[in-house]
Amino acid sequence: MTLNLKPTLKTEFIKLLNYRTFVIITLIYLALLFLVFLSIQGFLNNITINSGNQGEAPPVQLFSVYKFPDIWQNLSYLAGHLKIFPAFLIIILITNEFSFNTHKQIIISGVSRDEFILGKVVIIAIFSILVSLMVGISAFFLGIFQSEVDYSAILSPKLWFIAAHALELFTYLNLAALFAFIFRKTGITVLVFLLYSVVIERIIALNLPENISNYLPLNAIGNLIPLPNSPLMKLFGINFNEFTYTSDVISCLIYSVVFIVLMFVVLRKRDL
């Protein structure tokens, strides 16, 4: 069977642009991201100063979150903690298709089930790339204007953390989409997704060896961008990786494929 995604994607974009809730939540999410990027330096300065004032801890020099090349990892890591917001957005978009039976109208009009799912996957991919580009652009300009610039450090291996965030977001949003296809109701899907994210996977991880639990879906996604090293972390004797493991990238690619395949299976096996 030949897939023709052009009409499907055209329909998807028309729906999104006319869906005010999607546009508003997306703008709020992007504004929140940028606000966090702008305010994180002051927040960490306060922690650093307070740590230095404690008699038990040695003083720590103030450090810049915006210094190249570390800013690529720093902002990508921060953005990863806000990915729950676009996940809710994807859940709402997909479950609304079932709540208002628009999926039936689309499929009856000639779009196959496979094209319907691939349309969602492409939207998720485009959204992930655009958000990561926004993170990268924010990092570039904040690094230029908010720190002493070492221009030779701008193009560094840490720039790959922007691409890692795109993969992180893509994998995570496909997991959210899978939950939406399975449960179909917005409230139930959000509740189960939160329950899995906050409770279920953590319980499973506690009962598995660390070398196995690290490859559970959310752990693998979270491992793509490790907590950045900084003088504040070193104060507590903590050191973290400053690169992404190939095994974590492969894990997320595999999970993305698995989630997408399961979406196909769910939609094919269930009645419209």
XYZ file of N, CA and C in Angstrom:
816
model
N 0.848 -1.193 0.000
C 0.000 0.000 0.000
C 0.887 1.249 0.000
N 0.586 2.181 -0.905
C 1.342 3.421 -1.002
C 0.779 4.457 -0.034
N 1.670 5.034 0.745
C 1.250 6.054 1.704
C 1.384 7.437 1.080
N 0.369 8.246 1.251
C 0.384 9.626 0.767
C 0.126 10.546 1.953
N 1.205 11.088 2.503
C 1.089 11.882 3.728
C 0.765 13.347 3.474
N 0.883 13.790 2.234
C 0.684 15.218 1.959
C -0.698 15.714 2.388
N -1.808 15.053 1.974
C -3.125 15.537 2.433
C -3.324 15.382 3.935
N -2.734 14.324 4.497
C -2.848 14.109 5.943
C -2.182 15.235 6.716
N -0.964 15.582 6.305
C -0.231 16.648 6.992
C -0.902 18.003 6.784
N -1.442 18.216 5.587
C -2.161 19.468 5.328
C -3.340 19.610 6.279
N -4.083 18.498 6.450
C -5.219 18.499 7.379
C -4.757 18.744 8.808
N -3.646 18.104 9.194
C -3.121 18.256 10.553
C -2.745 19.711 10.835
N -2.043 20.334 9.895
C -1.610 21.717 10.107
C -2.797 22.674 10.158
N -3.790 22.435 9.319
C -4.988 23.285 9.346
C -5.677 23.174 10.701
N -5.796 21.928 11.208
C -6.432 21.721 12.517
C -5.647 22.416 13.624
N -4.328 22.281 13.582
C -3.503 22.860 14.646
C -3.566 24.382 14.642
N -3.477 24.965 13.468
C -3.479 26.426 13.380
C -4.817 27.027 13.785
N -5.880 26.251 13.634
C -7.208 26.733 14.017
C -7.617 26.282 15.415
N -6.723 25.548 16.075
C -7.009 25.056 17.420
C -6.377 26.032 18.405
N -7.166 26.969 18.904
C -6.637 28.050 19.736
C -5.959 27.529 20.997
N -6.522 26.476 21.588
C -5.925 25.924 22.811
C -4.501 25.455 22.551
N -4.292 24.778 21.409
C -2.959 24.300 21.046
C -1.998 25.474 20.896
N -2.425 26.498 20.167
C -1.567 27.661 19.926
C -1.231 28.364 21.235
N -2.232 28.551 22.091
C -2.026 29.265 23.357
C -1.096 28.483 24.282
N -1.358 27.174 24.437
C -0.520 26.354 25.326
C 0.909 26.280 24.799
N 1.058 26.178 23.477
C 2.400 26.137 22.894
C 3.160 27.429 23.179
N 2.498 28.559 23.014
C 3.141 29.854 23.288
C 3.491 30.002 24.770
N 2.592 29.525 25.646
C 2.869 29.570 27.088
C 4.079 28.697 27.418
N 4.130 27.515 26.813
C 5.248 26.589 27.037
C 6.572 27.213 26.597
N 6.593 27.811 25.408
C 7.822 28.430 24.908
C 8.226 29.629 25.768
N 7.227 30.412 26.195
C 7.517 31.556 27.067
C 8.065 31.085 28.413
N 7.497 30.000 28.937
C 7.971 29.440 30.206
C 9.403 28.944 30.078
N 9.697 28.285 28.961
C 11.063 27.830 28.713
C 12.040 28.999 28.768
N 11.720 30.053 28.033
C 12.630 31.198 27.966
C 12.743 31.893 29.315
N 11.637 31.947 30.062
C 11.661 32.558 31.398
C 12.579 31.773 32.333
N 12.506 30.447 32.258
C 13.388 29.600 33.067
C 14.843 29.838 32.670
N 15.102 29.916 31.367
C 16.467 30.159 30.900
C 17.010 31.489 31.433
N 16.152 32.510 31.457
C 16.584 33.835 31.906
C 16.810 33.904 33.414
N 15.997 33.167 34.170
C 16.018 33.307 35.629
C 16.927 32.310 36.331
N 17.390 31.284 35.634
C 18.144 30.221 36.301
C 19.461 30.734 36.884
N 20.089 31.721 36.215
C 21.366 32.231 36.716
C 21.210 32.872 38.088
N 20.198 33.718 38.251
C 19.962 34.357 39.544
C 19.625 33.349 40.621
N 18.846 32.339 40.259
C 18.480 31.293 41.217
C 19.717 30.547 41.708
N 20.595 30.168 40.786
C 21.805 29.433 41.168
C 22.784 30.323 41.924
N 22.816 31.603 41.586
C 23.682 32.529 42.332
C 23.282 32.576 43.803
N 21.975 32.603 44.052
C 21.486 32.624 45.438
C 21.880 31.359 46.178
N 21.739 30.209 45.509
C 22.115 28.939 46.141
C 23.610 28.920 46.435
N 24.398 29.375 45.463
C 25.855 29.362 45.622
C 26.294 30.261 46.768
N 25.709 31.464 46.834
C 26.060 32.402 47.910
C 25.657 31.841 49.262
N 24.465 31.274 49.340
C 23.994 30.692 50.601
C 24.855 29.512 51.022
N 25.295 28.714 50.028
C 26.166 27.579 50.350
C 27.496 28.067 50.896
N 27.996 29.151 50.301
C 29.265 29.696 50.759
C 29.183 30.321 52.129
N 27.981 30.752 52.527
C 27.799 31.372 53.841
C 27.634 30.352 54.957
N 27.444 29.084 54.589
C 27.291 28.045 55.597
C 28.660 27.709 56.182
N 28.724 27.610 57.469
C 29.999 27.301 58.111
C 30.517 25.932 57.752
N 29.617 25.029 57.373
C 30.018 23.654 57.088
C 30.598 23.504 55.694
N 30.306 24.446 54.809
C 30.701 24.278 53.415
C 31.670 25.371 52.995
N 32.665 25.039 52.181
C 33.587 26.055 51.680
C 32.876 26.946 50.675
N 33.299 28.215 50.557
C 32.659 29.110 49.591
C 32.903 28.636 48.162
N 31.944 28.916 47.312
C 32.052 28.533 45.911
C 31.994 29.783 45.061
N 32.875 29.881 44.087
C 32.839 31.024 43.191
C 31.570 30.985 42.352
N 31.009 32.171 42.119
C 29.851 32.241 41.233
C 30.263 31.749 39.849
N 29.386 31.031 39.202
C 29.700 30.501 37.878
C 28.569 30.855 36.926
N 28.888 30.938 35.659
C 27.908 31.336 34.656
C 27.293 30.117 33.983
N 25.980 30.049 34.047
C 25.242 29.002 33.332
C 25.354 29.224 31.830
N 25.598 30.479 31.448
C 25.535 30.858 30.042
C 26.888 30.803 29.327
N 27.886 30.285 29.991
C 29.218 30.259 29.392
C 29.323 29.134 28.367
N 29.879 29.456 27.206
C 30.150 28.419 26.201
C 31.342 27.585 26.649
N 31.357 26.281 26.393
C 30.351 25.493 25.679
C 29.291 24.871 26.592
N 29.404 25.122 27.912
C 28.515 24.442 28.865
C 27.044 24.800 28.680
N 26.777 25.976 28.130
C 25.393 26.417 27.994
C 24.558 25.459 27.148
N 25.184 24.796 26.173
C 24.422 23.855 25.337
C 23.831 22.738 26.190
N 24.633 22.211 27.104
C 24.141 21.151 27.991
C 23.211 21.717 29.058
N 23.563 22.870 29.613
C 22.775 23.443 30.712
C 21.326 23.708 30.308
N 21.129 24.386 29.187
C 19.769 24.735 28.775
C 19.008 23.524 28.243
N 19.707 22.605 27.602
C 19.043 21.374 27.139
C 18.553 20.557 28.326
N 19.365 20.517 29.376
C 18.968 19.795 30.587
C 17.743 20.446 31.225
N 17.749 21.767 31.318
C 16.596 22.480 31.888
C 15.340 22.234 31.059
N 15.469 22.313 29.745
C 14.313 22.115 28.865
C 13.725 20.719 29.035
N 14.582 19.742 29.321
C 14.103 18.378 29.511
C 13.155 18.229 30.683
N 13.298 19.096 31.682
C 12.432 19.019 32.858
C 11.054 19.629 32.620
N 10.879 20.276 31.482
C 9.583 20.885 31.174
C 8.846 20.140 30.060
N 9.367 18.988 29.673
C 8.753 18.270 28.548
C 7.390 17.678 28.874
N 6.992 17.677 30.140
C 5.667 17.186 30.508
C 4.581 18.064 29.885
N 4.869 19.351 29.681
C 3.860 20.260 29.114
C 3.519 19.908 27.664
N 4.500 19.751 26.774
C 4.129 19.305 25.422
C 3.546 17.899 25.399
N 3.912 17.057 26.382
C 3.311 15.717 26.458
C 1.810 15.827 26.694
N 1.417 16.703 27.616
C -0.017 16.935 27.853
C -0.688 17.470 26.590
N 0.023 18.317 25.869
C -0.521 18.895 24.645
C -0.788 17.804 23.606
N 0.156 16.897 23.434
C -0.016 15.791 22.487
C -1.162 14.884 22.924
N -1.248 14.618 24.213
C -2.343 13.786 24.734
C -3.691 14.432 24.430
N -3.803 15.727 24.668
C -5.065 16.433 24.406
C -5.409 16.393 22.923
N -4.413 16.625 22.067
C -4.650 16.627 20.623
C -5.187 15.285 20.136
N -4.563 14.203 20.585
C -4.951 12.879 20.095
C -6.255 12.408 20.716
N -6.411 12.593 22.015
C -7.654 12.134 22.655
C -8.859 12.932 22.171
N -8.656 14.189 21.797
C -9.756 14.972 21.229
C -10.235 14.386 19.906
N -9.320 13.775 19.158
C -9.715 13.111 17.910
C -10.753 12.025 18.192
N -10.551 11.291 19.281
C -11.481 10.212 19.631
C -12.736 10.758 20.310
N -12.572 11.783 21.134
C -13.727 12.347 21.845
C -14.742 12.966 20.890
N -14.237 13.624 19.832
C -15.127 14.299 18.879
C -15.307 13.513 17.583
N -14.749 12.277 17.565
C -14.889 11.380 16.405
C -14.336 11.971 15.111
N -13.420 12.922 15.212
C -12.827 13.471 13.991
C -11.938 12.441 13.301
N -11.404 11.485 14.064
C -10.584 10.436 13.450
C -11.416 9.591 12.494
N -12.676 9.347 12.849
C -13.563 8.580 11.964
C -13.800 9.332 10.663
N -14.072 10.622 10.782
C -14.332 11.431 9.590
C -13.116 11.451 8.673
N -11.926 11.562 9.279
C -10.693 11.616 8.487
C -10.457 10.294 7.768
N -10.633 9.179 8.480
C -10.387 7.861 7.895
C -11.444 7.522 6.851
N -12.700 7.864 7.124
C -13.774 7.619 6.155
C -13.551 8.435 4.879
N -12.944 9.614 5.026
C -12.713 10.481 3.863
C -11.592 9.976 2.960
N -10.913 8.907 3.367
C -9.908 8.307 2.492
C -8.514 8.188 3.069
N -8.283 8.752 4.241
C -6.979 8.623 4.900
C -6.907 7.266 5.594
N -5.846 6.511 5.340
C -5.713 5.200 5.977
C -5.329 5.357 7.445
N -5.495 4.288 8.204
C -5.113 4.329 9.621
C -3.615 4.571 9.771
N -2.837 3.957 8.870
C -1.389 4.147 8.930
C -1.016 5.606 8.672
N -1.662 6.219 7.685
C -1.396 7.625 7.381
C -1.833 8.523 8.536
N -2.920 8.157 9.178
C -3.412 8.923 10.322
C -2.362 8.956 11.435
N -1.781 7.788 11.727
C -0.762 7.709 12.782
C 0.523 8.410 12.349
N 0.958 8.165 11.119
C 2.193 8.793 10.652
C 2.072 10.311 10.634
N 0.871 10.811 10.377
C 0.649 12.253 10.453
C 0.951 12.786 11.841
N 0.501 12.051 12.867
C 0.776 12.459 14.252
C 2.275 12.385 14.555
N 2.921 11.317 14.065
C 4.353 11.141 14.324
C 5.160 12.266 13.680
N 4.789 12.640 12.460
C 5.491 13.734 11.777
C 5.296 15.050 12.528
N 4.083 15.299 13.007
C 3.822 16.511 13.801
C 4.697 16.515 15.051
N 4.799 15.356 15.715
C 5.645 15.238 16.908
C 7.106 15.518 16.555
N 7.560 14.971 15.417
C 8.948 15.184 14.993
C 9.216 16.659 14.710
N 8.304 17.307 13.986
C 8.472 18.729 13.662
C 8.462 19.565 14.938
N 7.537 19.263 15.839
C 7.447 19.995 17.105
C 8.742 19.839 17.899
N 9.266 18.616 17.967
C 10.501 18.349 18.718
C 11.675 19.125 18.140
N 11.771 19.148 16.820
C 12.868 19.863 16.163
C 12.750 21.366 16.393
N 11.541 21.905 16.250
C 11.345 23.348 16.424
C 11.651 23.794 17.852
N 11.208 23.002 18.839
C 11.494 23.347 20.236
C 12.999 23.298 20.490
N 13.670 22.286 19.953
C 15.117 22.168 20.146
C 15.859 23.317 19.475
N 15.372 23.737 18.305
C 15.965 24.908 17.654
C 15.788 26.151 18.513
N 14.610 26.280 19.141
C 14.363 27.417 20.029
C 15.328 27.380 21.216
N 15.557 26.176 21.762
C 16.514 26.029 22.866
C 17.913 26.420 22.393
N 18.290 25.953 21.196
C 19.604 26.271 20.662
C 19.792 27.755 20.399
N 18.779 28.401 19.821
C 18.851 29.842 19.545
C 18.930 30.632 20.852
N 18.129 30.222 21.839
C 18.172 30.881 23.150
C 19.553 30.737 23.771
N 20.120 29.531 23.679
C 21.449 29.287 24.241
C 22.494 30.159 23.552
N 22.384 30.266 22.240
C 23.367 31.059 21.487
C 23.341 32.523 21.921
N 22.155 33.120 21.941
C 22.066 34.548 22.258
C 22.336 34.834 23.736
N 21.879 33.954 24.624
C 22.187 34.152 26.042
C 23.681 33.994 26.290
N 24.296 33.051 25.581
C 25.738 32.875 25.705
C 26.511 34.075 25.201
N 26.005 34.690 24.133
C 26.668 35.866 23.557
C 26.524 37.091 24.459
N 25.318 37.301 24.978
C 25.021 38.558 25.681
C 25.122 38.469 27.206
N 25.142 37.251 27.762
C 25.117 37.119 29.218
C 26.406 36.541 29.796
N 27.437 36.408 28.995
C 28.694 35.864 29.527
C 29.866 36.413 28.723
N 31.064 36.209 29.262
C 32.264 36.550 28.509
C 32.459 35.470 27.453
N 32.437 35.866 26.212
C 32.366 34.894 25.123
C 33.752 34.419 24.710
N 33.909 33.102 24.708
C 35.061 32.473 24.076
C 34.540 31.889 22.759
N 34.746 32.625 21.675
C 34.133 32.246 20.398
C 34.604 30.882 19.908
N 35.794 30.488 20.313
C 36.301 29.181 19.890
C 35.547 28.036 20.561
N 34.827 28.354 21.659
C 34.114 27.307 22.405
C 32.660 27.148 21.961
N 32.201 28.032 21.072
C 30.793 27.953 20.658
C 30.520 26.650 19.918
N 31.347 26.377 18.908
C 31.190 25.131 18.153
C 32.007 24.044 18.839
N 31.374 23.368 19.771
C 32.041 22.319 20.541
C 31.202 21.050 20.480
N 31.764 19.921 20.913
C 30.966 18.683 20.942
C 29.691 18.802 21.765
N 29.659 19.726 22.728
C 28.463 19.870 23.565
C 27.267 20.425 22.787
N 27.524 20.955 21.613
C 26.425 21.420 20.769
C 25.474 20.274 20.436
N 25.977 19.049 20.489
C 25.144 17.875 20.199
C 24.050 17.679 21.238
N 24.157 18.342 22.394
C 23.080 18.226 23.388
C 21.763 18.814 22.867
N 21.840 19.748 21.927
C 20.618 20.286 21.321
C 19.921 19.189 20.522
N 20.696 18.434 19.755
C 20.127 17.302 19.008
C 19.623 16.227 19.963
N 20.354 16.033 21.066
C 19.918 15.044 22.062
C 18.577 15.440 22.660
N 18.362 16.746 22.844
C 17.069 17.193 23.378
C 15.946 16.924 22.378
N 16.227 17.084 21.089
C 15.220 16.776 20.067
C 14.825 15.306 20.145
N 15.816 14.422 20.304
C 15.522 12.993 20.428
C 14.789 12.700 21.728
N 15.208 13.359 22.810
C 14.541 13.202 24.104
C 13.061 13.562 23.994
N 12.789 14.696 23.385
C 11.412 15.173 23.252
C 10.614 14.267 22.322
N 11.226 13.862 21.213
C 10.541 12.999 20.244
C 10.140 11.669 20.877
N 11.062 11.050 21.599
C 10.772 9.762 22.238
C 9.696 9.909 23.302
N 9.815 10.937 24.116
C 8.867 11.166 25.210
C 7.467 11.460 24.681
N 7.370 12.267 23.645
C 6.062 12.615 23.088
C 5.419 11.426 22.381
N 6.226 10.552 21.809
C 5.665 9.333 21.216
C 5.127 8.393 22.291
N 5.780 8.373 23.448
C 5.247 7.594 24.569
C 3.903 8.166 25.007
N 3.819 9.485 25.110
C 2.553 10.134 25.471
C 1.485 9.840 24.427
N 1.862 9.861 23.150
C 0.913 9.569 22.070
C 0.408 8.134 22.164
N 1.298 7.201 22.504
C 0.888 5.804 22.660
C -0.158 5.667 23.761
N 0.065 6.322 24.882
C -0.920 6.302 25.972
C -2.254 6.867 25.486
N -2.194 7.928 24.681
C -3.423 8.550 24.175
C -4.180 7.602 23.250
N -3.466 6.862 22.416
C -4.117 5.912 21.515
C -4.719 4.738 22.284
N -4.095 4.367 23.385
C -4.599 3.233 24.172
C -5.838 3.621 24.971
N -5.793 4.757 25.662
C -6.866 5.100 26.611
C -7.933 6.037 26.033
N -7.581 6.864 25.073
C -8.518 7.657 24.265
C -9.257 8.768 25.018
N -9.336 8.726 26.302
C -9.995 9.770 27.088
C -8.927 10.670 27.709
N -9.111 11.982 27.585
C -8.076 12.916 28.037
C -7.739 12.752 29.513
N -8.748 12.796 30.377
C -8.511 12.719 31.818
C -7.837 11.424 32.224
N -8.341 10.306 31.700
C -7.767 8.997 32.041
C -6.331 8.904 31.539
N -6.100 9.359 30.312
C -4.751 9.276 29.735
C -3.747 10.092 30.535
N -4.110 11.319 30.879
C -3.215 12.173 31.672
C -2.922 11.525 33.020
N -3.957 10.987 33.661
C -3.792 10.361 34.975
C -2.872 9.148 34.900
N -3.110 8.273 33.925
C -2.294 7.059 33.793
C -0.861 7.420 33.406
N -0.711 8.396 32.523
C 0.626 8.818 32.104
C 1.420 9.370 33.288
N 0.776 10.196 34.101
C 1.431 10.722 35.303
C 1.751 9.606 36.287
N 0.811 8.686 36.442
C 1.011 7.567 37.363
C 2.202 6.727 36.931
N 2.290 6.461 35.629
C 3.426 5.691 35.125
C 4.728 6.467 35.325
N 4.704 7.769 35.012
C 5.918 8.585 35.075
C 6.437 8.754 36.496
N 5.523 8.973 37.434
C 5.913 9.323 38.803
C 6.045 8.100 39.703
N 5.221 7.077 39.468
C 5.160 5.959 40.413
C 5.590 4.629 39.794
N 4.899 4.204 38.746
C 5.039 2.826 38.255
C 6.453 2.512 37.797
N 7.027 3.351 36.920
C 8.369 3.030 36.434
C 9.393 3.083 37.564
N 9.203 3.988 38.516
C 10.146 4.076 39.638
C 10.088 2.823 40.504
N 8.896 2.299 40.707
C 8.765 1.059 41.483
C 9.442 -0.089 40.744
N 9.218 -0.155 39.430
C 9.860 -1.198 38.624
C 11.380 -1.062 38.704
N 11.873 0.179 38.602
C 13.320 0.417 38.628
C 13.948 -0.009 39.952
N 13.229 0.208 41.050
C 13.752 -0.160 42.370
C 13.920 -1.662 42.524
N 13.176 -2.424 41.742
C 13.222 -3.882 41.845
C 14.084 -4.529 40.768
N 14.828 -3.708 40.054
C 15.711 -4.221 39.013
C 17.140 -3.772 39.276
N 18.134 -4.526 38.812
C 19.521 -4.057 38.909
C 19.680 -2.743 38.148
N 20.594 -1.907 38.614
C 20.749 -0.575 38.021
C 21.092 -0.642 36.541
N 21.919 -1.638 36.157
C 22.322 -1.724 34.754
C 21.159 -2.097 33.840
N 20.058 -2.585 34.424
C 18.847 -2.873 33.648
C 17.847 -1.729 33.771
N 17.670 -1.222 34.985
C 16.690 -0.147 35.209
C 17.045 1.124 34.438
N 18.336 1.322 34.154
C 18.749 2.500 33.385
C 18.159 2.520 31.978
N 17.727 1.342 31.511
C 17.194 1.251 30.151
C 15.676 1.167 30.112
N 15.021 1.403 31.242
C 13.574 1.572 31.214
C 13.260 2.853 30.438
N 12.078 2.959 29.835
C 11.807 4.079 28.915
C 12.152 5.461 29.444
N 11.593 5.842 30.585
C 11.817 7.201 31.083
C 13.252 7.406 31.549
N 13.862 6.369 32.097
C 15.266 6.479 32.502
C 16.167 6.671 31.286
N 15.907 5.898 30.241
C 16.707 6.018 29.019
C 16.552 7.407 28.411
N 15.312 7.908 28.414
C 15.055 9.250 27.888
C 15.777 10.298 28.734
N 15.690 10.171 30.055
C 16.332 11.123 30.958
C 17.845 11.067 30.917
N 18.401 9.904 30.582
C 19.857 9.743 30.550
C 20.507 10.421 29.347
N 19.709 10.815 28.364
C 20.284 11.442 27.170
C 21.062 12.709 27.512
N 20.530 13.484 28.459
C 21.196 14.732 28.852
C 21.441 14.688 30.355
N 22.641 14.297 30.777
C 22.923 14.179 32.213
C 22.996 15.538 32.894
N 22.841 15.514 34.218
C 22.959 16.738 35.014
C 24.332 17.357 34.781
N 24.383 18.637 34.399
C 25.674 19.265 34.083
C 26.579 19.379 35.302
N 27.875 19.276 35.053
C 28.868 19.545 36.090
C 28.934 21.043 36.349
N 29.218 21.410 37.577
C 29.363 22.825 37.932
C 30.125 22.899 39.248
N 30.666 24.075 39.593
C 31.319 24.232 40.896
C 30.385 23.911 42.050
N 29.083 24.185 41.867
C 28.121 23.902 42.935
C 28.014 22.404 43.175
N 27.995 21.621 42.091
C 27.928 20.169 42.236
C 29.224 19.628 42.849
N 30.337 20.191 42.410
C 31.625 19.721 42.919
C 31.793 20.040 44.398
N 31.069 21.056 44.871
C 31.074 21.386 46.297
C 30.628 20.188 47.122
N 29.663 19.440 46.573
C 29.138 18.271 47.276
C 29.833 16.981 46.851
N 30.935 17.117 46.120
C 31.691 15.946 45.705
C 31.013 15.138 44.627
N 30.177 15.800 43.818
C 29.426 15.098 42.779
C 29.973 15.483 41.413
N 30.250 14.486 40.582
C 30.672 14.729 39.207
C 29.753 13.971 38.264
N 29.413 14.593 37.156
C 28.494 13.984 36.210
C 29.123 13.938 34.824
N 28.529 13.100 33.977
C 29.021 12.989 32.607
C 28.765 14.280 31.840
N 29.677 14.572 30.935
C 29.525 15.759 30.097
C 29.327 15.362 28.643
N 28.770 14.183 28.439
C 28.496 13.702 27.079
C 27.334 12.718 27.135
N 26.791 12.414 25.986
C 25.687 11.459 25.878
C 26.238 10.114 25.438
N 25.868 9.063 26.153
C 26.306 7.722 25.782
C 25.588 7.261 24.514
N 26.330 6.593 23.642
C 25.729 6.038 22.424
C 24.628 5.050 22.763
N 24.807 4.302 23.843
C 23.802 3.308 24.244
C 22.468 3.964 24.579
N 22.508 5.174 25.161
C 21.263 5.889 25.479
C 20.577 6.389 24.208
N 21.376 6.835 23.246
C 20.810 7.267 21.962
C 20.135 6.094 21.267
N 20.822 4.958 21.228
C 20.258 3.766 20.583
C 18.991 3.317 21.302
N 19.012 3.355 22.635
C 17.830 2.961 23.416
C 16.624 3.820 23.051
N 16.839 5.131 22.949
C 15.725 6.039 22.634
C 15.230 5.845 21.208
N 16.135 5.586 20.283
C 15.717 5.311 18.906
C 14.877 4.041 18.846
N 15.311 3.022 19.576
C 14.553 1.763 19.610
C 13.192 1.981 20.248
N 13.164 2.703 21.369
C 11.885 2.973 22.035
C 10.948 3.763 21.125
N 11.482 4.729 20.391
C 10.644 5.512 19.480
C 9.976 4.608 18.454
N 10.766 3.700 17.882
C 10.218 2.756 16.897
C 9.168 1.858 17.543
N 9.464 1.360 18.735
C 8.521 0.481 19.443
C 7.212 1.210 19.728
N 7.301 2.438 20.221
C 6.084 3.205 20.536
C 5.241 3.431 19.283
N 5.900 3.762 18.173
C 5.176 4.017 16.921
C 4.527 2.735 16.405
N 5.276 1.635 16.446
C 4.718 0.347 16.009
C 3.515 -0.036 16.862
N 3.607 0.173 18.166
C 2.485 -0.148 19.056
C 1.269 0.722 18.756
N 1.499 1.970 18.338
C 0.372 2.820 17.937
C -0.345 2.219 16.727
N 0.438 1.739 15.760
C -0.154 1.072 14.598
C -0.978 -0.135 15.029
N -0.408 -0.948 15.911
C -1.084 -2.166 16.367
C -2.390 -1.822 17.075
N -2.340 -0.846 17.976
C -3.531 -0.466 18.744
C -4.644 0.028 17.827
N -4.306 0.909 16.883
C -5.348 1.481 16.018
C -5.898 0.449 15.040
N -5.050 -0.479 14.596
C -5.523 -1.512 13.666
C -6.422 -2.530 14.353
N -6.122 -2.841 15.599
C -6.853 -3.900 16.299
C -8.171 -3.415 16.891
N -8.265 -2.129 17.167
C -9.464 -1.617 17.839
C -10.432 -1.000 16.842
N -11.703 -1.025 17.208
C -12.722 -0.389 16.379
C -12.527 1.117 16.406
N -12.942 1.747 15.306
C -12.879 3.203 15.264
C -13.823 3.817 16.280
